[in-house]
């Protein structure tokens, strides 16, 4: 009686079903030659079937990860709510509209007087501020951290296009006689700019290392400062005392703002212009402005931080990089670093006053409730109690 050969040792990657298939083929093989041929075929077929099975499992696994990754972040499920979900309506506009085709001047001629070519006055592709001619990216004296912070800056052209598309879609949904008031229109611009600031923070270095809770606390603390700094950065580049440059690239006369907005808002705008003028005298460049944004965002004095040591470490690193940059790039101005830091308390004081004004307008019903602007305002006021 011919003995049936034992099954070959288990092969890595071949399942138990393949071993059973080997035994079945061994029983059906009539002779030794056929046995070796059958075993080779069985092994080949088993490996091929296992490869296809693993491929299907890998595909299913990748699909599950892709579906679950959308609502998960470092530290757990995304609990930021609408702060991390941009309104999907602007996505319907594939092409960013030309600001010259949709002008605020046409809707509000009194408060928004603008020159014929002022809608394209802001060169977004170059960023808010020109880089110093002494500090090219190839300059070895520029600290690597400063260059890395600058690389996190959003594309201004894309930001402008998204906001213009949103405003245009909002306007098309209204009747021709239903025109928004100038202040409400500015609030919508600020709200959409705030979305871009949150997106910037989420994508920048260091911030991604924090848990969602700490991310929320940092943004709740400084959202108004970052929003005001974005506006001031634009005015520093604009360089005109009697007009403002909006995020849409349009120019607004200060006289029109004063006549339409009242004394409180006019005073805030004027103080913002004064702060812009001081930064303009310093000739602050884009790298310094990027460092200031990180110093504002990573504030270790924020309450209830879980990883306060990490936030403090980031602030120290950015402070050191900014100091090294100012000393190496502007050696003739030894107090430049301190002059830049002195602007931060002024910015915070002005942003607090702007929050108070926004809160009063909200209570009087002049600001929509369902906006990120008001959500962040309520969140900051709640944590301050």
mmCIF file of C-alpha atoms in Angstrom:
data_model
loop_
_atom_site.group_PDB
_atom_site.id
_atom_site.type_symbol
_atom_site.label_atom_id
_atom_site.label_comp_id
_atom_site.label_asym_id
_atom_site.label_seq_id
_atom_site.Cartn_x
_atom_site.Cartn_y
_atom_site.Cartn_z
ATOM 1 C CA UNK A 1 0.000 0.000 0.000
ATOM 2 C CA UNK A 2 1.493 3.295 -1.144
ATOM 3 C CA UNK A 3 1.912 5.800 1.676
ATOM 4 C CA UNK A 4 0.466 9.229 1.091
ATOM 5 C CA UNK A 5 3.127 11.909 1.362
ATOM 6 C CA UNK A 6 2.864 14.280 4.272
ATOM 7 C CA UNK A 7 1.734 17.834 3.588
ATOM 8 C CA UNK A 8 4.585 20.310 3.160
ATOM 9 C CA UNK A 9 5.451 22.538 6.075
ATOM 10 C CA UNK A 10 3.292 25.641 6.526
ATOM 11 C CA UNK A 11 4.317 28.432 4.225
ATOM 12 C CA UNK A 12 4.141 31.989 5.448
ATOM 13 C CA UNK A 13 1.275 33.824 3.754
ATOM 14 C CA UNK A 14 -0.670 30.624 2.900
ATOM 15 C CA UNK A 15 -3.851 30.024 4.867
ATOM 16 C CA UNK A 16 -5.127 26.722 6.361
ATOM 17 C CA UNK A 17 -7.516 26.259 3.418
ATOM 18 C CA UNK A 18 -4.525 26.037 1.113
ATOM 19 C CA UNK A 19 -3.048 23.181 3.199
ATOM 20 C CA UNK A 20 -6.322 21.251 2.886
ATOM 21 C CA UNK A 21 -6.222 21.829 -0.827
ATOM 22 C CA UNK A 22 -2.692 20.376 -0.887
ATOM 23 C CA UNK A 23 -3.877 17.170 0.834
ATOM 24 C CA UNK A 24 -6.778 16.806 -1.616
ATOM 25 C CA UNK A 25 -4.498 17.121 -4.637
ATOM 26 C CA UNK A 26 -2.002 14.683 -3.068
ATOM 27 C CA UNK A 27 -4.708 11.992 -2.798
ATOM 28 C CA UNK A 28 -5.662 12.465 -6.448
ATOM 29 C CA UNK A 29 -2.065 12.259 -7.715
ATOM 30 C CA UNK A 30 -1.359 8.718 -9.177
ATOM 31 C CA UNK A 31 2.415 8.574 -9.096
ATOM 32 C CA UNK A 32 5.503 10.268 -7.750
ATOM 33 C CA UNK A 33 6.052 12.357 -10.883
ATOM 34 C CA UNK A 34 2.465 13.496 -10.848
ATOM 35 C CA UNK A 35 2.803 14.124 -7.137
ATOM 36 C CA UNK A 36 5.615 16.607 -7.608
ATOM 37 C CA UNK A 37 3.812 18.270 -10.530
ATOM 38 C CA UNK A 38 0.563 18.430 -8.553
ATOM 39 C CA UNK A 39 2.294 19.814 -5.487
ATOM 40 C CA UNK A 40 3.976 22.521 -7.540
ATOM 41 C CA UNK A 41 0.681 23.468 -9.157
ATOM 42 C CA UNK A 42 -1.133 23.410 -5.823
ATOM 43 C CA UNK A 43 1.490 25.588 -4.210
ATOM 44 C CA UNK A 44 1.426 28.045 -7.108
ATOM 45 C CA UNK A 45 -2.369 28.259 -7.138
ATOM 46 C CA UNK A 46 -2.472 28.592 -3.355
ATOM 47 C CA UNK A 47 -0.003 31.476 -3.353
ATOM 48 C CA UNK A 48 -1.876 33.225 -6.185
ATOM 49 C CA UNK A 49 -5.214 32.849 -4.413
ATOM 50 C CA UNK A 50 -3.728 34.098 -1.160
ATOM 51 C CA UNK A 51 -2.255 37.139 -2.960
ATOM 52 C CA UNK A 52 -5.662 38.046 -4.391
ATOM 53 C CA UNK A 53 -7.306 37.550 -0.984
ATOM 54 C CA UNK A 54 -4.774 39.813 0.726
ATOM 55 C CA UNK A 55 -5.245 42.408 -2.023
ATOM 56 C CA UNK A 56 -9.001 42.470 -1.456
ATOM 57 C CA UNK A 57 -8.507 42.752 2.291
ATOM 58 C CA UNK A 58 -6.014 45.597 1.851
ATOM 59 C CA UNK A 59 -8.406 47.466 -0.432
ATOM 60 C CA UNK A 60 -11.250 47.149 2.067
ATOM 61 C CA UNK A 61 -8.953 48.281 4.874
ATOM 62 C CA UNK A 62 -7.842 51.354 2.910
ATOM 63 C CA UNK A 63 -11.453 52.247 2.180
ATOM 64 C CA UNK A 64 -12.375 51.974 5.859
ATOM 65 C CA UNK A 65 -9.407 54.147 6.871
ATOM 66 C CA UNK A 66 -10.298 56.726 4.210
ATOM 67 C CA UNK A 67 -13.881 56.919 5.463
ATOM 68 C CA UNK A 68 -12.921 57.180 9.130
ATOM 69 C CA UNK A 69 -9.985 59.551 8.670
ATOM 70 C CA UNK A 70 -12.194 62.436 7.566
ATOM 71 C CA UNK A 71 -13.642 63.004 11.022
ATOM 72 C CA UNK A 72 -10.661 62.053 13.118
ATOM 73 C CA UNK A 73 -7.739 64.127 14.270
ATOM 74 C CA UNK A 74 -4.826 63.809 16.610
ATOM 75 C CA UNK A 75 -6.282 63.360 20.066
ATOM 76 C CA UNK A 76 -9.622 61.853 19.066
ATOM 77 C CA UNK A 77 -12.705 62.581 17.022
ATOM 78 C CA UNK A 78 -13.080 66.080 15.607
ATOM 79 C CA UNK A 79 -15.137 68.061 18.077
ATOM 80 C CA UNK A 80 -14.542 71.491 16.586
ATOM 81 C CA UNK A 81 -17.901 71.439 14.829
ATOM 82 C CA UNK A 82 -18.356 74.162 12.217
ATOM 83 C CA UNK A 83 -14.909 75.602 12.893
ATOM 84 C CA UNK A 84 -13.348 72.743 10.969
ATOM 85 C CA UNK A 85 -16.121 72.497 8.362
ATOM 86 C CA UNK A 86 -16.146 75.198 5.791
ATOM 87 C CA UNK A 87 -19.465 76.071 4.193
ATOM 88 C CA UNK A 88 -19.677 73.789 1.137
ATOM 89 C CA UNK A 89 -21.559 76.347 -0.937
ATOM 90 C CA UNK A 90 -18.473 78.217 -2.253
ATOM 91 C CA UNK A 91 -17.253 74.939 -3.793
ATOM 92 C CA UNK A 92 -19.924 75.269 -6.456
ATOM 93 C CA UNK A 93 -17.977 78.139 -7.993
ATOM 94 C CA UNK A 94 -15.173 76.487 -9.954
ATOM 95 C CA UNK A 95 -13.679 79.760 -11.146
ATOM 96 C CA UNK A 96 -12.908 82.646 -8.821
ATOM 97 C CA UNK A 97 -14.732 85.754 -9.978
ATOM 98 C CA UNK A 98 -12.869 88.840 -11.017
ATOM 99 C CA UNK A 99 -13.333 91.536 -8.342
ATOM 100 C CA UNK A 100 -13.770 94.094 -11.107
ATOM 101 C CA UNK A 101 -16.898 92.207 -12.236
ATOM 102 C CA UNK A 102 -18.428 92.305 -8.740
ATOM 103 C CA UNK A 103 -17.728 95.599 -7.066
ATOM 104 C CA UNK A 104 -18.971 96.768 -3.715
ATOM 105 C CA UNK A 105 -18.966 100.267 -5.129
ATOM 106 C CA UNK A 106 -21.834 99.333 -7.437
ATOM 107 C CA UNK A 107 -23.941 98.204 -4.476
ATOM 108 C CA UNK A 108 -22.907 100.845 -1.928
ATOM 109 C CA UNK A 109 -21.554 103.902 -3.710
ATOM 110 C CA UNK A 110 -21.415 106.129 -0.639
ATOM 111 C CA UNK A 111 -19.392 104.097 1.903
ATOM 112 C CA UNK A 112 -17.381 102.213 -0.689
ATOM 113 C CA UNK A 113 -15.952 104.713 -3.124
ATOM 114 C CA UNK A 114 -13.096 103.192 -5.096
ATOM 115 C CA UNK A 115 -10.956 104.111 -8.043
ATOM 116 C CA UNK A 116 -11.529 102.304 -11.378
ATOM 117 C CA UNK A 117 -8.514 100.054 -11.043
ATOM 118 C CA UNK A 118 -8.359 99.758 -7.270
ATOM 119 C CA UNK A 119 -10.106 96.375 -7.211
ATOM 120 C CA UNK A 120 -6.878 94.769 -8.381
ATOM 121 C CA UNK A 121 -4.591 96.968 -6.306
ATOM 122 C CA UNK A 122 -3.482 94.213 -3.920
ATOM 123 C CA UNK A 123 -0.904 91.823 -5.399
ATOM 124 C CA UNK A 124 -1.995 88.697 -3.515
ATOM 125 C CA UNK A 125 0.459 86.471 -5.324
ATOM 126 C CA UNK A 126 3.292 88.324 -3.618
ATOM 127 C CA UNK A 127 1.776 88.055 -0.154
ATOM 128 C CA UNK A 128 0.869 90.792 2.293
ATOM 129 C CA UNK A 129 4.330 92.248 2.639
ATOM 130 C CA UNK A 130 7.371 92.246 0.389
ATOM 131 C CA UNK A 131 10.382 90.315 1.616
ATOM 132 C CA UNK A 132 13.436 92.358 2.497
ATOM 133 C CA UNK A 133 15.938 92.523 -0.367
ATOM 134 C CA UNK A 134 18.631 91.575 2.122
ATOM 135 C CA UNK A 135 16.909 88.293 3.018
ATOM 136 C CA UNK A 136 16.492 86.026 0.042
ATOM 137 C CA UNK A 137 15.514 82.369 0.675
ATOM 138 C CA UNK A 138 19.088 81.322 -0.225
ATOM 139 C CA UNK A 139 20.603 83.544 2.474
ATOM 140 C CA UNK A 140 22.200 81.181 5.026
ATOM 141 C CA UNK A 141 21.772 83.747 7.810
ATOM 142 C CA UNK A 142 17.993 83.299 7.777
ATOM 143 C CA UNK A 143 17.056 80.783 10.509
ATOM 144 C CA UNK A 144 15.475 77.656 9.100
ATOM 145 C CA UNK A 145 12.557 77.952 11.517
ATOM 146 C CA UNK A 146 11.683 81.392 10.138
ATOM 147 C CA UNK A 147 11.585 80.008 6.601
ATOM 148 C CA UNK A 148 9.465 77.103 7.777
ATOM 149 C CA UNK A 149 6.983 79.437 9.449
ATOM 150 C CA UNK A 150 6.787 81.495 6.274
ATOM 151 C CA UNK A 151 6.085 78.380 4.211
ATOM 152 C CA UNK A 152 2.934 77.809 6.297
ATOM 153 C CA UNK A 153 1.410 81.077 5.088
ATOM 154 C CA UNK A 154 -1.758 80.607 2.996
ATOM 155 C CA UNK A 155 -1.942 81.511 -0.671
ATOM 156 C CA UNK A 156 -3.499 84.981 -0.676
ATOM 157 C CA UNK A 157 -4.851 84.608 -4.190
ATOM 158 C CA UNK A 158 -6.784 81.483 -3.215
ATOM 159 C CA UNK A 159 -8.137 83.122 -0.065
ATOM 160 C CA UNK A 160 -9.304 86.144 -2.019
ATOM 161 C CA UNK A 161 -10.906 83.927 -4.685
ATOM 162 C CA UNK A 162 -12.837 81.861 -2.126
ATOM 163 C CA UNK A 163 -14.158 84.912 -0.311
ATOM 164 C CA UNK A 164 -15.152 86.678 -3.539
ATOM 165 C CA UNK A 165 -16.913 83.525 -4.727
ATOM 166 C CA UNK A 166 -18.803 83.258 -1.437
ATOM 167 C CA UNK A 167 -19.861 86.905 -1.495
ATOM 168 C CA UNK A 168 -20.939 86.663 -5.098
ATOM 169 C CA UNK A 169 -23.037 83.586 -4.363
ATOM 170 C CA UNK A 170 -24.602 85.269 -1.342
ATOM 171 C CA UNK A 171 -25.463 88.273 -3.477
ATOM 172 C CA UNK A 172 -26.972 86.144 -6.245
ATOM 173 C CA UNK A 173 -29.256 84.471 -3.702
ATOM 174 C CA UNK A 174 -30.717 87.826 -2.712
ATOM 175 C CA UNK A 175 -33.167 89.931 -4.647
ATOM 176 C CA UNK A 176 -31.906 92.993 -6.470
ATOM 177 C CA UNK A 177 -33.651 95.230 -3.947
ATOM 178 C CA UNK A 178 -32.421 93.241 -0.950
ATOM 179 C CA UNK A 179 -28.991 94.794 -0.518
ATOM 180 C CA UNK A 180 -26.924 94.016 2.613
ATOM 181 C CA UNK A 181 -25.841 96.884 4.785
ATOM 182 C CA UNK A 182 -22.150 97.833 4.623
ATOM 183 C CA UNK A 183 -21.468 96.691 8.204
ATOM 184 C CA UNK A 184 -23.100 93.304 7.585
ATOM 185 C CA UNK A 185 -21.051 92.912 4.431
ATOM 186 C CA UNK A 186 -17.852 93.614 6.352
ATOM 187 C CA UNK A 187 -18.913 91.057 8.981
ATOM 188 C CA UNK A 188 -19.333 88.427 6.271
ATOM 189 C CA UNK A 189 -15.852 89.219 4.941
ATOM 190 C CA UNK A 190 -14.418 88.949 8.454
ATOM 191 C CA UNK A 191 -16.258 85.659 9.027
ATOM 192 C CA UNK A 192 -14.873 84.115 5.833
ATOM 193 C CA UNK A 193 -11.388 85.438 6.610
ATOM 194 C CA UNK A 194 -11.651 83.776 10.007
ATOM 195 C CA UNK A 195 -12.330 80.457 8.274
ATOM 196 C CA UNK A 196 -9.058 80.844 6.367
ATOM 197 C CA UNK A 197 -7.210 81.653 9.609
ATOM 198 C CA UNK A 198 -8.526 78.471 11.264
ATOM 199 C CA UNK A 199 -7.480 76.472 8.207
ATOM 200 C CA UNK A 200 -4.011 78.051 8.376
ATOM 201 C CA UNK A 201 -3.656 77.152 12.051
ATOM 202 C CA UNK A 202 -4.728 73.555 11.458
ATOM 203 C CA UNK A 203 -2.142 73.067 8.709
ATOM 204 C CA UNK A 204 0.833 74.815 10.289
ATOM 205 C CA UNK A 205 3.670 73.136 12.124
ATOM 206 C CA UNK A 206 3.560 72.647 15.903
ATOM 207 C CA UNK A 207 -0.193 73.243 16.026
ATOM 208 C CA UNK A 208 -0.863 69.798 14.572
ATOM 209 C CA UNK A 209 1.063 68.262 17.475
ATOM 210 C CA UNK A 210 -1.573 69.429 19.965
ATOM 211 C CA UNK A 211 -4.772 67.678 20.924
ATOM 212 C CA UNK A 212 -8.047 69.129 19.712
ATOM 213 C CA UNK A 213 -8.861 70.552 23.132
ATOM 214 C CA UNK A 214 -5.684 72.620 23.252
ATOM 215 C CA UNK A 215 -6.163 73.696 19.636
ATOM 216 C CA UNK A 216 -9.614 75.024 20.495
ATOM 217 C CA UNK A 217 -8.382 76.877 23.570
ATOM 218 C CA UNK A 218 -5.554 78.575 21.686
ATOM 219 C CA UNK A 219 -7.817 79.663 18.821
ATOM 220 C CA UNK A 220 -10.568 80.839 21.160
ATOM 221 C CA UNK A 221 -8.008 82.989 22.926
ATOM 222 C CA UNK A 222 -6.424 84.714 19.919
ATOM 223 C CA UNK A 223 -8.867 84.610 16.977
ATOM 224 C CA UNK A 224 -9.578 88.345 17.103
ATOM 225 C CA UNK A 225 -5.872 89.219 17.294
ATOM 226 C CA UNK A 226 -5.082 87.073 14.262
ATOM 227 C CA UNK A 227 -8.013 88.552 12.366
ATOM 228 C CA UNK A 228 -6.920 92.093 13.221
ATOM 229 C CA UNK A 229 -3.296 91.320 12.347
ATOM 230 C CA UNK A 230 -4.423 90.033 8.948
ATOM 231 C CA UNK A 231 -6.213 93.331 8.335
ATOM 232 C CA UNK A 232 -3.270 95.423 9.561
ATOM 233 C CA UNK A 233 -0.825 93.443 7.442
ATOM 234 C CA UNK A 234 -2.886 94.378 4.390
ATOM 235 C CA UNK A 235 -2.920 98.059 5.373
ATOM 236 C CA UNK A 236 0.859 98.094 5.883
ATOM 237 C CA UNK A 237 1.274 97.000 2.293
ATOM 238 C CA UNK A 238 -1.491 99.338 1.094
ATOM 239 C CA UNK A 239 0.300 102.297 2.651
ATOM 240 C CA UNK A 240 -2.526 104.849 2.372
ATOM 241 C CA UNK A 241 -3.755 106.766 5.413
ATOM 242 C CA UNK A 242 -7.115 107.827 3.972
ATOM 243 C CA UNK A 243 -8.361 104.459 2.732
ATOM 244 C CA UNK A 244 -8.590 100.792 3.655
ATOM 245 C CA UNK A 245 -7.818 97.774 1.511
ATOM 246 C CA UNK A 246 -10.363 94.955 1.944
ATOM 247 C CA UNK A 247 -9.642 91.241 1.678
ATOM 248 C CA UNK A 248 -11.450 91.298 -1.677
ATOM 249 C CA UNK A 249 -8.865 93.727 -3.069
ATOM 250 C CA UNK A 250 -11.208 96.720 -3.038
ATOM 251 C CA UNK A 251 -10.416 100.104 -1.576
ATOM 252 C CA UNK A 252 -12.695 101.841 0.921
ATOM 253 C CA UNK A 253 -12.430 105.531 1.773
ATOM 254 C CA UNK A 254 -12.132 106.219 5.509
ATOM 255 C CA UNK A 255 -14.472 109.176 5.196
ATOM 256 C CA UNK A 256 -17.215 106.848 3.980
ATOM 257 C CA UNK A 257 -16.595 104.419 6.844
ATOM 258 C CA UNK A 258 -16.840 107.250 9.384
ATOM 259 C CA UNK A 259 -20.104 108.564 7.956
ATOM 260 C CA UNK A 260 -21.779 105.149 7.915
ATOM 261 C CA UNK A 261 -20.406 103.345 10.966
ATOM 262 C CA UNK A 262 -20.569 105.785 13.865
ATOM 263 C CA UNK A 263 -17.993 107.061 16.330
ATOM 264 C CA UNK A 264 -17.062 103.755 17.999
ATOM 265 C CA UNK A 265 -16.173 101.877 14.834
ATOM 266 C CA UNK A 266 -14.493 104.953 13.362
ATOM 267 C CA UNK A 267 -12.291 105.176 16.452
ATOM 268 C CA UNK A 268 -11.356 101.492 16.178
ATOM 269 C CA UNK A 269 -10.520 101.869 12.496
ATOM 270 C CA UNK A 270 -8.407 104.931 13.199
ATOM 271 C CA UNK A 271 -6.461 103.137 15.929
ATOM 272 C CA UNK A 272 -5.884 100.270 13.546
ATOM 273 C CA UNK A 273 -4.507 102.717 11.003
ATOM 274 C CA UNK A 274 -2.134 104.134 13.612
ATOM 275 C CA UNK A 275 -0.836 100.666 14.458
ATOM 276 C CA UNK A 276 -0.415 99.948 10.751
ATOM 277 C CA UNK A 277 1.561 103.162 10.397
ATOM 278 C CA UNK A 278 3.938 102.184 13.235
ATOM 279 C CA UNK A 279 4.598 98.804 11.616
ATOM 280 C CA UNK A 280 5.067 100.535 8.290
ATOM 281 C CA UNK A 281 7.721 102.787 9.796
ATOM 282 C CA UNK A 282 9.517 99.653 10.997
ATOM 283 C CA UNK A 283 9.254 98.272 7.439
ATOM 284 C CA UNK A 284 8.179 94.927 8.849
ATOM 285 C CA UNK A 285 8.624 92.141 6.310
ATOM 286 C CA UNK A 286 6.719 88.919 5.635
ATOM 287 C CA UNK A 287 9.040 86.704 7.680
ATOM 288 C CA UNK A 288 8.666 88.885 10.748
ATOM 289 C CA UNK A 289 4.904 88.965 10.315
ATOM 290 C CA UNK A 290 4.802 85.161 10.106
ATOM 291 C CA UNK A 291 6.730 84.952 13.386
ATOM 292 C CA UNK A 292 4.343 87.394 15.058
ATOM 293 C CA UNK A 293 1.370 85.239 14.069
ATOM 294 C CA UNK A 294 2.938 82.199 15.755
ATOM 295 C CA UNK A 295 3.762 84.213 18.882
ATOM 296 C CA UNK A 296 0.107 85.256 19.078
ATOM 297 C CA UNK A 297 -1.205 81.743 18.475
ATOM 298 C CA UNK A 298 1.081 79.891 20.885
ATOM 299 C CA UNK A 299 0.314 81.737 24.096
ATOM 300 C CA UNK A 300 1.314 79.644 27.157
ATOM 301 C CA UNK A 301 -0.801 81.867 29.426
ATOM 302 C CA UNK A 302 -4.043 80.410 28.056
ATOM 303 C CA UNK A 303 -5.987 78.665 30.809
ATOM 304 C CA UNK A 304 -6.560 74.891 31.040
ATOM 305 C CA UNK A 305 -3.948 73.883 28.475
ATOM 306 C CA UNK A 306 -3.123 70.171 28.693
ATOM 307 C CA UNK A 307 0.295 70.579 27.075
ATOM 308 C CA UNK A 308 1.341 73.973 28.342
ATOM 309 C CA UNK A 309 5.025 73.024 28.328
ATOM 310 C CA UNK A 310 4.920 72.332 24.591
ATOM 311 C CA UNK A 311 3.187 75.654 23.854
ATOM 312 C CA UNK A 312 5.766 77.498 25.941
ATOM 313 C CA UNK A 313 8.580 75.672 24.141
ATOM 314 C CA UNK A 314 7.198 76.715 20.739
ATOM 315 C CA UNK A 315 6.952 80.333 21.809
ATOM 316 C CA UNK A 316 10.558 80.277 23.026
ATOM 317 C CA UNK A 317 11.751 78.762 19.741
ATOM 318 C CA UNK A 318 9.904 81.352 17.661
ATOM 319 C CA UNK A 319 11.160 84.167 19.883
ATOM 320 C CA UNK A 320 14.740 82.974 19.475
ATOM 321 C CA UNK A 321 14.387 82.581 15.708
ATOM 322 C CA UNK A 322 12.880 86.059 15.344
ATOM 323 C CA UNK A 323 15.633 87.601 17.462
ATOM 324 C CA UNK A 324 18.324 85.874 15.393
ATOM 325 C CA UNK A 325 16.640 86.962 12.166
ATOM 326 C CA UNK A 326 16.329 90.630 13.134
ATOM 327 C CA UNK A 327 19.940 90.829 14.348
ATOM 328 C CA UNK A 328 21.374 89.189 11.235
ATOM 329 C CA UNK A 329 19.135 90.919 8.688
ATOM 330 C CA UNK A 330 18.885 94.385 10.256
ATOM 331 C CA UNK A 331 22.149 94.756 12.230
ATOM 332 C CA UNK A 332 21.841 98.544 12.145
ATOM 333 C CA UNK A 333 18.599 98.348 14.200
ATOM 334 C CA UNK A 334 19.493 96.566 17.422
ATOM 335 C CA UNK A 335 16.137 97.387 19.045
ATOM 336 C CA UNK A 336 14.070 96.048 16.158
ATOM 337 C CA UNK A 337 13.151 92.829 17.977
ATOM 338 C CA UNK A 338 11.844 94.702 21.022
ATOM 339 C CA UNK A 339 9.968 97.163 18.807
ATOM 340 C CA UNK A 340 8.175 94.294 17.100
ATOM 341 C CA UNK A 341 7.201 92.675 20.398
ATOM 342 C CA UNK A 342 5.880 95.983 21.730
ATOM 343 C CA UNK A 343 3.248 95.954 19.000
ATOM 344 C CA UNK A 344 1.666 92.763 20.355
ATOM 345 C CA UNK A 345 0.124 94.319 23.526
ATOM 346 C CA UNK A 346 -1.245 97.151 21.380
ATOM 347 C CA UNK A 347 -2.770 94.614 19.012
ATOM 348 C CA UNK A 348 -4.347 92.663 21.872
ATOM 349 C CA UNK A 349 -5.852 95.779 23.467
ATOM 350 C CA UNK A 350 -7.357 96.869 20.161
ATOM 351 C CA UNK A 351 -8.744 93.394 19.463
ATOM 352 C CA UNK A 352 -10.421 93.324 22.892
ATOM 353 C CA UNK A 353 -12.148 96.617 22.144
ATOM 354 C CA UNK A 354 -13.219 95.280 18.748
ATOM 355 C CA UNK A 355 -14.726 92.228 20.488
ATOM 356 C CA UNK A 356 -16.703 94.480 22.829
ATOM 357 C CA UNK A 357 -18.042 96.431 19.872
ATOM 358 C CA UNK A 358 -18.951 93.257 18.001
ATOM 359 C CA UNK A 359 -20.699 91.884 21.077
ATOM 360 C CA UNK A 360 -22.804 95.055 21.449
ATOM 361 C CA UNK A 361 -23.773 94.938 17.767
ATOM 362 C CA UNK A 362 -24.697 91.283 18.137
ATOM 363 C CA UNK A 363 -26.912 91.983 21.137
ATOM 364 C CA UNK A 364 -28.683 94.716 19.186
ATOM 365 C CA UNK A 365 -29.373 92.272 16.349
ATOM 366 C CA UNK A 366 -27.052 93.864 13.784
ATOM 367 C CA UNK A 367 -24.814 90.787 13.382
ATOM 368 C CA UNK A 368 -26.080 87.343 12.257
ATOM 369 C CA UNK A 369 -25.977 84.637 14.920
ATOM 370 C CA UNK A 370 -25.065 81.680 12.698
ATOM 371 C CA UNK A 371 -21.493 82.640 11.934
ATOM 372 C CA UNK A 372 -18.060 81.497 13.011
ATOM 373 C CA UNK A 373 -17.341 85.059 14.099
ATOM 374 C CA UNK A 374 -20.076 84.998 16.750
ATOM 375 C CA UNK A 375 -19.344 81.396 17.716
ATOM 376 C CA UNK A 376 -15.738 82.289 18.507
ATOM 377 C CA UNK A 377 -16.845 85.413 20.347
ATOM 378 C CA UNK A 378 -19.177 83.418 22.613
ATOM 379 C CA UNK A 379 -16.534 80.733 23.178
ATOM 380 C CA UNK A 380 -13.934 83.265 24.286
ATOM 381 C CA UNK A 381 -16.379 85.047 26.580
ATOM 382 C CA UNK A 382 -17.414 81.715 28.122
ATOM 383 C CA UNK A 383 -13.817 80.704 28.925
ATOM 384 C CA UNK A 384 -13.095 84.131 30.438
ATOM 385 C CA UNK A 385 -15.808 83.693 33.062
#
